[in-house]
Coordinates of C-alpha atoms in Angstrom, one line a residue:
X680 CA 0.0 0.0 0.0
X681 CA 1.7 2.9 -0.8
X682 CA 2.1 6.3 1.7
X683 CA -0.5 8.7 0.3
X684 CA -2.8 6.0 1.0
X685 CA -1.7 5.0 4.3
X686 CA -1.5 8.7 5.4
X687 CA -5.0 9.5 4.2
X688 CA -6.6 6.9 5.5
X689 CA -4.5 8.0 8.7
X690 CA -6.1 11.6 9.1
X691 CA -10.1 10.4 8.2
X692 CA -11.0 10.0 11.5
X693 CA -14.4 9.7 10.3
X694 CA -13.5 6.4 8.6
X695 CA -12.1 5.5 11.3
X696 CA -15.3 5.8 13.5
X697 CA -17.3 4.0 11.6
X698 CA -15.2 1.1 11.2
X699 CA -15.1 1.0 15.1
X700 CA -18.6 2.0 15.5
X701 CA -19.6 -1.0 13.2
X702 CA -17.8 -3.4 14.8
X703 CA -19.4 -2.6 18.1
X704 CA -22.8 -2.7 16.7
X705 CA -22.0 -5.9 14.9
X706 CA -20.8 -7.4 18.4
X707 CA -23.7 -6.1 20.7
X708 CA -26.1 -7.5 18.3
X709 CA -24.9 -10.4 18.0
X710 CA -25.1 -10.4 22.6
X711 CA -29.0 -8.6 21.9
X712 CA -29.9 -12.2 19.9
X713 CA -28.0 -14.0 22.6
X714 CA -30.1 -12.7 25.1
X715 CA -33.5 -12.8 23.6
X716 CA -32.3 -16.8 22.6
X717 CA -32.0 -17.3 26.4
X718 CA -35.0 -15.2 27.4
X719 CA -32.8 -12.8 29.2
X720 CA -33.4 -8.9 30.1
X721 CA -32.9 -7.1 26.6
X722 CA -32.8 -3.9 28.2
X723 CA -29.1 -4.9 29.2
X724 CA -27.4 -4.8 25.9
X725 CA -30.0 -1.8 24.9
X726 CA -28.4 0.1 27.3
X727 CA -24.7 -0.2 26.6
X728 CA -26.0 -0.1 23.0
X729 CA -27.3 3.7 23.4
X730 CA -24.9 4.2 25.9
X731 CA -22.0 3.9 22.9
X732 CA -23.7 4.8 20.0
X733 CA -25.1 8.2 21.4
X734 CA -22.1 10.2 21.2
X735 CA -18.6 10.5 22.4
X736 CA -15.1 11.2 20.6
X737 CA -13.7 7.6 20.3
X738 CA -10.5 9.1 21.3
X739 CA -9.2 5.9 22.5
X740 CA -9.4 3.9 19.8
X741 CA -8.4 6.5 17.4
X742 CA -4.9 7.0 19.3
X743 CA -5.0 2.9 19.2
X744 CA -4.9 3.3 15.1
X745 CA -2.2 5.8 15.2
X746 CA -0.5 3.8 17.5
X747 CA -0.8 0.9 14.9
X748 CA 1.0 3.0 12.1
X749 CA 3.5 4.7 14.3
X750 CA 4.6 1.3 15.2
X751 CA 5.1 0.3 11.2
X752 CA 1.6 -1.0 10.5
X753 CA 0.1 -1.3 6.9
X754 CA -3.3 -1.4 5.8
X755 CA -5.7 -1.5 8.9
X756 CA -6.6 -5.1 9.1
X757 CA -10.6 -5.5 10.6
X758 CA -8.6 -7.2 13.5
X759 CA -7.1 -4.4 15.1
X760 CA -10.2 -2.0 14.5
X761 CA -11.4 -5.1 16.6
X762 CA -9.2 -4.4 19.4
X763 CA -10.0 -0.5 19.0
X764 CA -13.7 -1.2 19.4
X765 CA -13.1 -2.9 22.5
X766 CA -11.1 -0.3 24.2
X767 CA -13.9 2.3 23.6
X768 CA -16.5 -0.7 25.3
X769 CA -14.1 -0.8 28.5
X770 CA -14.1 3.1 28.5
X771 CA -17.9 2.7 28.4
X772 CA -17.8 1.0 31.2
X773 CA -15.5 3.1 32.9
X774 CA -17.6 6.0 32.4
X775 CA -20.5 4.2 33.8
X776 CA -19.1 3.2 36.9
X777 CA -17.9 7.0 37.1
X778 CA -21.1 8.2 37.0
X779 CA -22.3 6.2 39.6
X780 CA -19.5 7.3 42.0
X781 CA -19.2 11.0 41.1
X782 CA -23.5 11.3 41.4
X783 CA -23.4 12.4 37.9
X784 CA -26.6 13.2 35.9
X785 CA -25.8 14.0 33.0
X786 CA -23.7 12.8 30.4
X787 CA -23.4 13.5 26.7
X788 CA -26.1 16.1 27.1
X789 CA -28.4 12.9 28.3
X790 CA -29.2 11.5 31.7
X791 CA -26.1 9.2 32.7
X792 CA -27.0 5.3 33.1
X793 CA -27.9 5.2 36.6
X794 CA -30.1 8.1 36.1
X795 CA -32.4 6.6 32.9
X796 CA -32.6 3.5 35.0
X797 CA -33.9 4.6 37.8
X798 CA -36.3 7.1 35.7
X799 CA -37.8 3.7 33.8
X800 CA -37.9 2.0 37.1
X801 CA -40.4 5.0 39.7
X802 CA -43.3 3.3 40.5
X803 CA -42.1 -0.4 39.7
X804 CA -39.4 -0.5 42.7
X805 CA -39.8 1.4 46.0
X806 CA -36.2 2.8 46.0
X807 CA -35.5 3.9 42.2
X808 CA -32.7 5.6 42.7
X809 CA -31.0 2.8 44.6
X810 CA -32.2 0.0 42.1
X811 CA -30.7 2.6 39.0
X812 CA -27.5 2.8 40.7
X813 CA -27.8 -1.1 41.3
X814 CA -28.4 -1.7 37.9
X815 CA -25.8 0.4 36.5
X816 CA -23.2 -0.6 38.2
X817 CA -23.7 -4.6 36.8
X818 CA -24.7 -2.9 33.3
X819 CA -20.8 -1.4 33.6
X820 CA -19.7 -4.8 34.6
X821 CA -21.2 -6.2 31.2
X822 CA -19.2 -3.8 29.2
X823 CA -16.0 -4.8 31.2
X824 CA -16.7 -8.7 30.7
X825 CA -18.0 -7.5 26.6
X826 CA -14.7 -6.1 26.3
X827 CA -12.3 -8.8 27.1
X828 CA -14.2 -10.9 24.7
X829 CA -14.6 -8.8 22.0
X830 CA -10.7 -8.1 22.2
X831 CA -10.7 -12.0 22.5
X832 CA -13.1 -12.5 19.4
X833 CA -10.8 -9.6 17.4
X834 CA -9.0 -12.5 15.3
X835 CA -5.9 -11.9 16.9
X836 CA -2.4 -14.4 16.5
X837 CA -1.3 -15.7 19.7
X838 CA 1.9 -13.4 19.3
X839 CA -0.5 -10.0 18.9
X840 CA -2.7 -11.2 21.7
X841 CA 1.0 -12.3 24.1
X842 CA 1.8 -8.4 23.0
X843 CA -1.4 -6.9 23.7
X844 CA -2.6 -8.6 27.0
X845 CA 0.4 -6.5 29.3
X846 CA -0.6 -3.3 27.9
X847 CA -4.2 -4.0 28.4
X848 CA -3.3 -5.2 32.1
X849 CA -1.4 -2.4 32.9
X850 CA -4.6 0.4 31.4
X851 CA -7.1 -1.3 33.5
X852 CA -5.0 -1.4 36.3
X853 CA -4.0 2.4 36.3
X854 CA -7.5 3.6 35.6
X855 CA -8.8 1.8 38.5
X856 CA -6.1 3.5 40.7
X857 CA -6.4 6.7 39.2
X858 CA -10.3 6.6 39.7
X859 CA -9.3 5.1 43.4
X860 CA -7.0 8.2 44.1
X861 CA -9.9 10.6 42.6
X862 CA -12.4 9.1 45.4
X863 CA -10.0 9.3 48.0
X864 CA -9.2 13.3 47.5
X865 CA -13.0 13.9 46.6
X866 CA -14.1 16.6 49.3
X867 CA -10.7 17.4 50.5
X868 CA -9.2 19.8 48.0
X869 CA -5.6 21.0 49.0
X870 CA -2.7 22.5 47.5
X871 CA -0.9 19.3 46.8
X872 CA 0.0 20.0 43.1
X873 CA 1.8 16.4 42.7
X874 CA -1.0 14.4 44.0
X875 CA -3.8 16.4 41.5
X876 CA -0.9 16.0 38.8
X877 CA -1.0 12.0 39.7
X878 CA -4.5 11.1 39.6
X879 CA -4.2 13.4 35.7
X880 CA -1.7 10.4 35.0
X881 CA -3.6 7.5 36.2
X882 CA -6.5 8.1 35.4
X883 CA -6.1 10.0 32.4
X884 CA -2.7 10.4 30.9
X885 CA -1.8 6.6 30.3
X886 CA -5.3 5.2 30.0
X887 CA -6.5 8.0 27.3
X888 CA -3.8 8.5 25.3
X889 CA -0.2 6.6 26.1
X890 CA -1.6 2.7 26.7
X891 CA -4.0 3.0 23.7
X892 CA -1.1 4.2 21.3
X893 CA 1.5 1.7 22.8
X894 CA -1.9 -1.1 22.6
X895 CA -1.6 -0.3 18.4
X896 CA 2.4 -0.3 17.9
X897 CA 2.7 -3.5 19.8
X898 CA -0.5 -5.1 17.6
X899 CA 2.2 -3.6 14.0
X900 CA 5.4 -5.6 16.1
X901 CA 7.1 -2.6 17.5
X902 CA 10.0 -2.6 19.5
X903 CA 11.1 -0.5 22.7
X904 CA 12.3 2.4 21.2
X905 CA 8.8 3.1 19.8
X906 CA 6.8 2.0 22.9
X907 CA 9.2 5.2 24.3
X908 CA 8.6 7.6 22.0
X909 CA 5.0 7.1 22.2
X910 CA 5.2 7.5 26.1
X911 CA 7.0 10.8 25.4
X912 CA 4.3 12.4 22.9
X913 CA 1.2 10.1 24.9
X914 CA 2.1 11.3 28.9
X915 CA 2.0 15.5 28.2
X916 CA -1.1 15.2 25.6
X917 CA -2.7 13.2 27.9
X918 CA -2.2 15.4 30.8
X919 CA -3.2 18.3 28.7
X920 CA -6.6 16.4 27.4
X921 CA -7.4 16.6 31.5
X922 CA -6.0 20.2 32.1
X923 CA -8.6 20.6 29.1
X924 CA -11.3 19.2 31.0
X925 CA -10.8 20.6 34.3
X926 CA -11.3 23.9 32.5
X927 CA -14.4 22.8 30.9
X928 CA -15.5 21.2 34.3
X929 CA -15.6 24.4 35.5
X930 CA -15.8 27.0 32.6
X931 CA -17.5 24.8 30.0
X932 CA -20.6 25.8 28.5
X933 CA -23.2 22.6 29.2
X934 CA -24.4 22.9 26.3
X935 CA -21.3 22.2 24.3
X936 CA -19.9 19.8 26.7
X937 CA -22.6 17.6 27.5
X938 CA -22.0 18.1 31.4
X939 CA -22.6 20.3 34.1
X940 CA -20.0 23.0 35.0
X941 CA -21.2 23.1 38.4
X942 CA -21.0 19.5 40.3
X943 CA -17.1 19.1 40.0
X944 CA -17.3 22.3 42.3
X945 CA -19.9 21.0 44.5
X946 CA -18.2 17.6 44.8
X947 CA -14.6 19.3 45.3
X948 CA -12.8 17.5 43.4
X949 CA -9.0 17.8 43.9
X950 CA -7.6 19.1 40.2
X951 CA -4.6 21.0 39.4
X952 CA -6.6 24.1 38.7
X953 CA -8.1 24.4 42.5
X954 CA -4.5 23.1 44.1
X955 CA -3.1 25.7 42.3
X956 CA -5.9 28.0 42.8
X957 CA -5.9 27.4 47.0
X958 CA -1.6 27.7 46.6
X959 CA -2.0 31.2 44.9
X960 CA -5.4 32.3 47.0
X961 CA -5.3 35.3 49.0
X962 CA -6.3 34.2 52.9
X963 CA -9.3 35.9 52.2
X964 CA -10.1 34.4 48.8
X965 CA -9.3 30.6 50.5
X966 CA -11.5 31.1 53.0
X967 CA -14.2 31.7 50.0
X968 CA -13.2 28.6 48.7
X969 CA -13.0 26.6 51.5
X970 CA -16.6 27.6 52.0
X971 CA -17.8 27.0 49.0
X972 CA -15.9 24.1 47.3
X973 CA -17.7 20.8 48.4
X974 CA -20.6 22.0 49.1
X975 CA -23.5 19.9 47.6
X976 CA -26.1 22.9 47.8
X977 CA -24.0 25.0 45.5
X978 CA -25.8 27.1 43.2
X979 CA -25.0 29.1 40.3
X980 CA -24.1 32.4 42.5
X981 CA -22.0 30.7 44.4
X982 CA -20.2 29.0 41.6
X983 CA -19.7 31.9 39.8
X984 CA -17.6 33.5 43.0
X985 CA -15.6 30.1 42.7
X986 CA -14.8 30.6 38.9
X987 CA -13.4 34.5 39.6
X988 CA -11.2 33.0 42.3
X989 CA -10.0 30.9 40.1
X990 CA -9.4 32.8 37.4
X991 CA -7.4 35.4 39.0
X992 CA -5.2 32.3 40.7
X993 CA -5.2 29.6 38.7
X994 CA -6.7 29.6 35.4
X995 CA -3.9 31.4 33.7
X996 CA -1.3 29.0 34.6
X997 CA -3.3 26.1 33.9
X998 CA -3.4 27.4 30.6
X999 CA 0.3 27.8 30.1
X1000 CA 0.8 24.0 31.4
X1001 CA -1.6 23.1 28.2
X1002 CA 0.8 24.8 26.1
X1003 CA 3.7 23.7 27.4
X1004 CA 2.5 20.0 27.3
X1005 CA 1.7 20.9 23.6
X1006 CA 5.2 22.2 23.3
X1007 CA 6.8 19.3 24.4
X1008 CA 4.6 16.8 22.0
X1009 CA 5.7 18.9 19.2
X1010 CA 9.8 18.4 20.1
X1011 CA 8.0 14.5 20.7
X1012 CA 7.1 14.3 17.1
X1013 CA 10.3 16.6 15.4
X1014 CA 12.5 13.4 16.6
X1015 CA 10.3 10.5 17.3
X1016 CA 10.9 7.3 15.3
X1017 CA 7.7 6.7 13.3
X1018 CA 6.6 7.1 9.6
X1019 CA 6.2 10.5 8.4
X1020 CA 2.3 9.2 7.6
X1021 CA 2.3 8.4 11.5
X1022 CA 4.0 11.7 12.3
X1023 CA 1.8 13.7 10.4
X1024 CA -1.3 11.8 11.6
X1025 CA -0.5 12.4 15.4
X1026 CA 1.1 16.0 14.9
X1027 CA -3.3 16.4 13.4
X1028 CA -4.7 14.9 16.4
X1029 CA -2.9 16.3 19.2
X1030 CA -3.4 19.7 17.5
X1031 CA -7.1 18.7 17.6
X1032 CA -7.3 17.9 21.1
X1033 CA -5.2 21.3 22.2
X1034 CA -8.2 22.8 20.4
X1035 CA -11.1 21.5 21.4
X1036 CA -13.8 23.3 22.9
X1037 CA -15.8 20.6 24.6

């Protein structure tokens, strides 16, 4: 296949979609028919099913592609889109199960998982809310189990599967911990930069961008020296992909996001832009903070005091620690050992995520 080729095919992240976007379909139908065979709940599989389909960037698999080429891959074979499609089902279920924890009730502009449920289940069950949250929580389990066996079903050799299966340890593994550390410093906000900068690795960093691209290069037979250079472009774009959302957790328009920019206030969760924030604070403007951040009755007055704080503490350098991670994934790319297609197609997408508004 010759470079033009490889290289367009590269930057149509629309192709790309619906490639992975068919093979999910294809795979949950196939559980939908499954179930009905065995006269079990259909609602299960309906619900990851518009869960997936209804929206969402398929980030992770598309950084699993690039990861494919910068690693020396050809023509995208249906087996690695296979793989793709089940990263973006655990990330389903990741999102799921973060819903449930963070009290989340929207997502994607739509009521998260737990929410619908419980919505379809008033007046059947006496506690709605606590059979949604219930439900959701084993409906996330399904996409975790769905997703080891649609990577298992991807048509895979036994070398590609021996290369993929420590990767895909280690990503499910770190999310977890990063999730773990986000629960743990939920509520108690300080001004420990390094431990909001940790949980932006964990639970961001490698599972968003660095695993997913090192998934791809080890499926085309990479060696080290790849696997390295994709850590150095994956670990500041992924940390800058969270900066991003921090921001939009707080300054985002709902509309555009899909989220509210209120409940990671209310919740107080412990990002870089409050560390900083509480680090730079006048005593005065901390003690605005302290009584405002975490607190579940927040309304839009009071998180409008938050975001001025904010802004004249924190915001700022957050911004510059974007650019700087954008900086350092261009110096990445200048000397990184990876097809000029592959270059070019990463050098697009990290300049995509730097600008995105949502």
């Amino acid at each position: 296949m010759s470079t033009p080729t490889i290289a367009a095919s590269m930057l149509d992240r629309t192709a790309m979609r619906v490639r992975v976007e068919a093979a999910l379909y294809e795979f949950l139908g196939d559980k939908a028919e499954s179930a009905a065979t065995a006269g079990l709940p259909a609602e299960v599989v309906d619900t990851v099913r518009s869960f997936l389909l209804a929206g969402g960037k398929r980030i992770r698999p598309l950084f699993c592609v690039l990861g494919w080429y910068a690693g020396g891959g050809g023509e995208l074979p249906d087996s690695v889109v296979g793989v793709a499609a089940a990263v973006e089902l655990l990330h389903a279920a990741v999102l799921i199960h973060d819903d449930i924890i963070d009290d989340s009730t929207t997502r994607r502009d739509r009521p998260t998982v737990h929410c619908a449920v419980a919505e379809s289940a008033r007046g059947e069950h006496p506690d709605a809310a606590r059979f949604g949250a219930h439900a959701a929580l084993l409906i996330g389990d399904f996409g975790l189990v769905w997703s080891q066996e649609l990577l298992h079903t991807a048509g895979l050799s036994a070398a590609e599967t021996s290369a993929a299966a420590p990767i895909l340890d280690a990503m499910r593994t770190e999310v977890n911990y990063g999730q773990y550390l986000d629960l743990l410093t939920t509520g108690r906000p300080t001004r420990e930069l390094e431990r909001a900068l940790e949980i932006i690795r964990y639970k961001t960093a490698a599972y968003t961008v660095e695993r997913p691209l090192q998934l791809g290069a080890a499926l085309a037979g990479a060696g080290p020296e790849v696997a390295r250079a994709l850590s150095s472009y994956g670990r500041p774009l992924g940390e800058a992909f969270q900066l991003q959302d921090d921001l939009f957790g707080v300054y985002g328009d709902p509309a555009h996001t899909g989220k509210s920019n209120i409940e990671d206030l209310r919740e107080g969760k412990h990002t870089v832009l409050l560390a900083l924030a509480l680090r730079e604070a006048t005593p005065e403007q901390r003690a605005r903070l302290d009584a405002l951040i975490g607190d579940p009755g927040l309304g839009a007055e009071g998180a409008e005091r938050c975001r001025q704080i904010l802004s004249a503490t924190a915001r700022p350098v957050v911004e510059r620690m974007i650019r700087d991670r954008w900086l350092l994934v261009q110096q990445t790319l200048a000397h990184a050992p990876f097809p000029p297609a592959a270059v070019s197609g990463l050098r697009s997408i990290a300049d995509a995520v730097i600008a995105r508004t949502s």
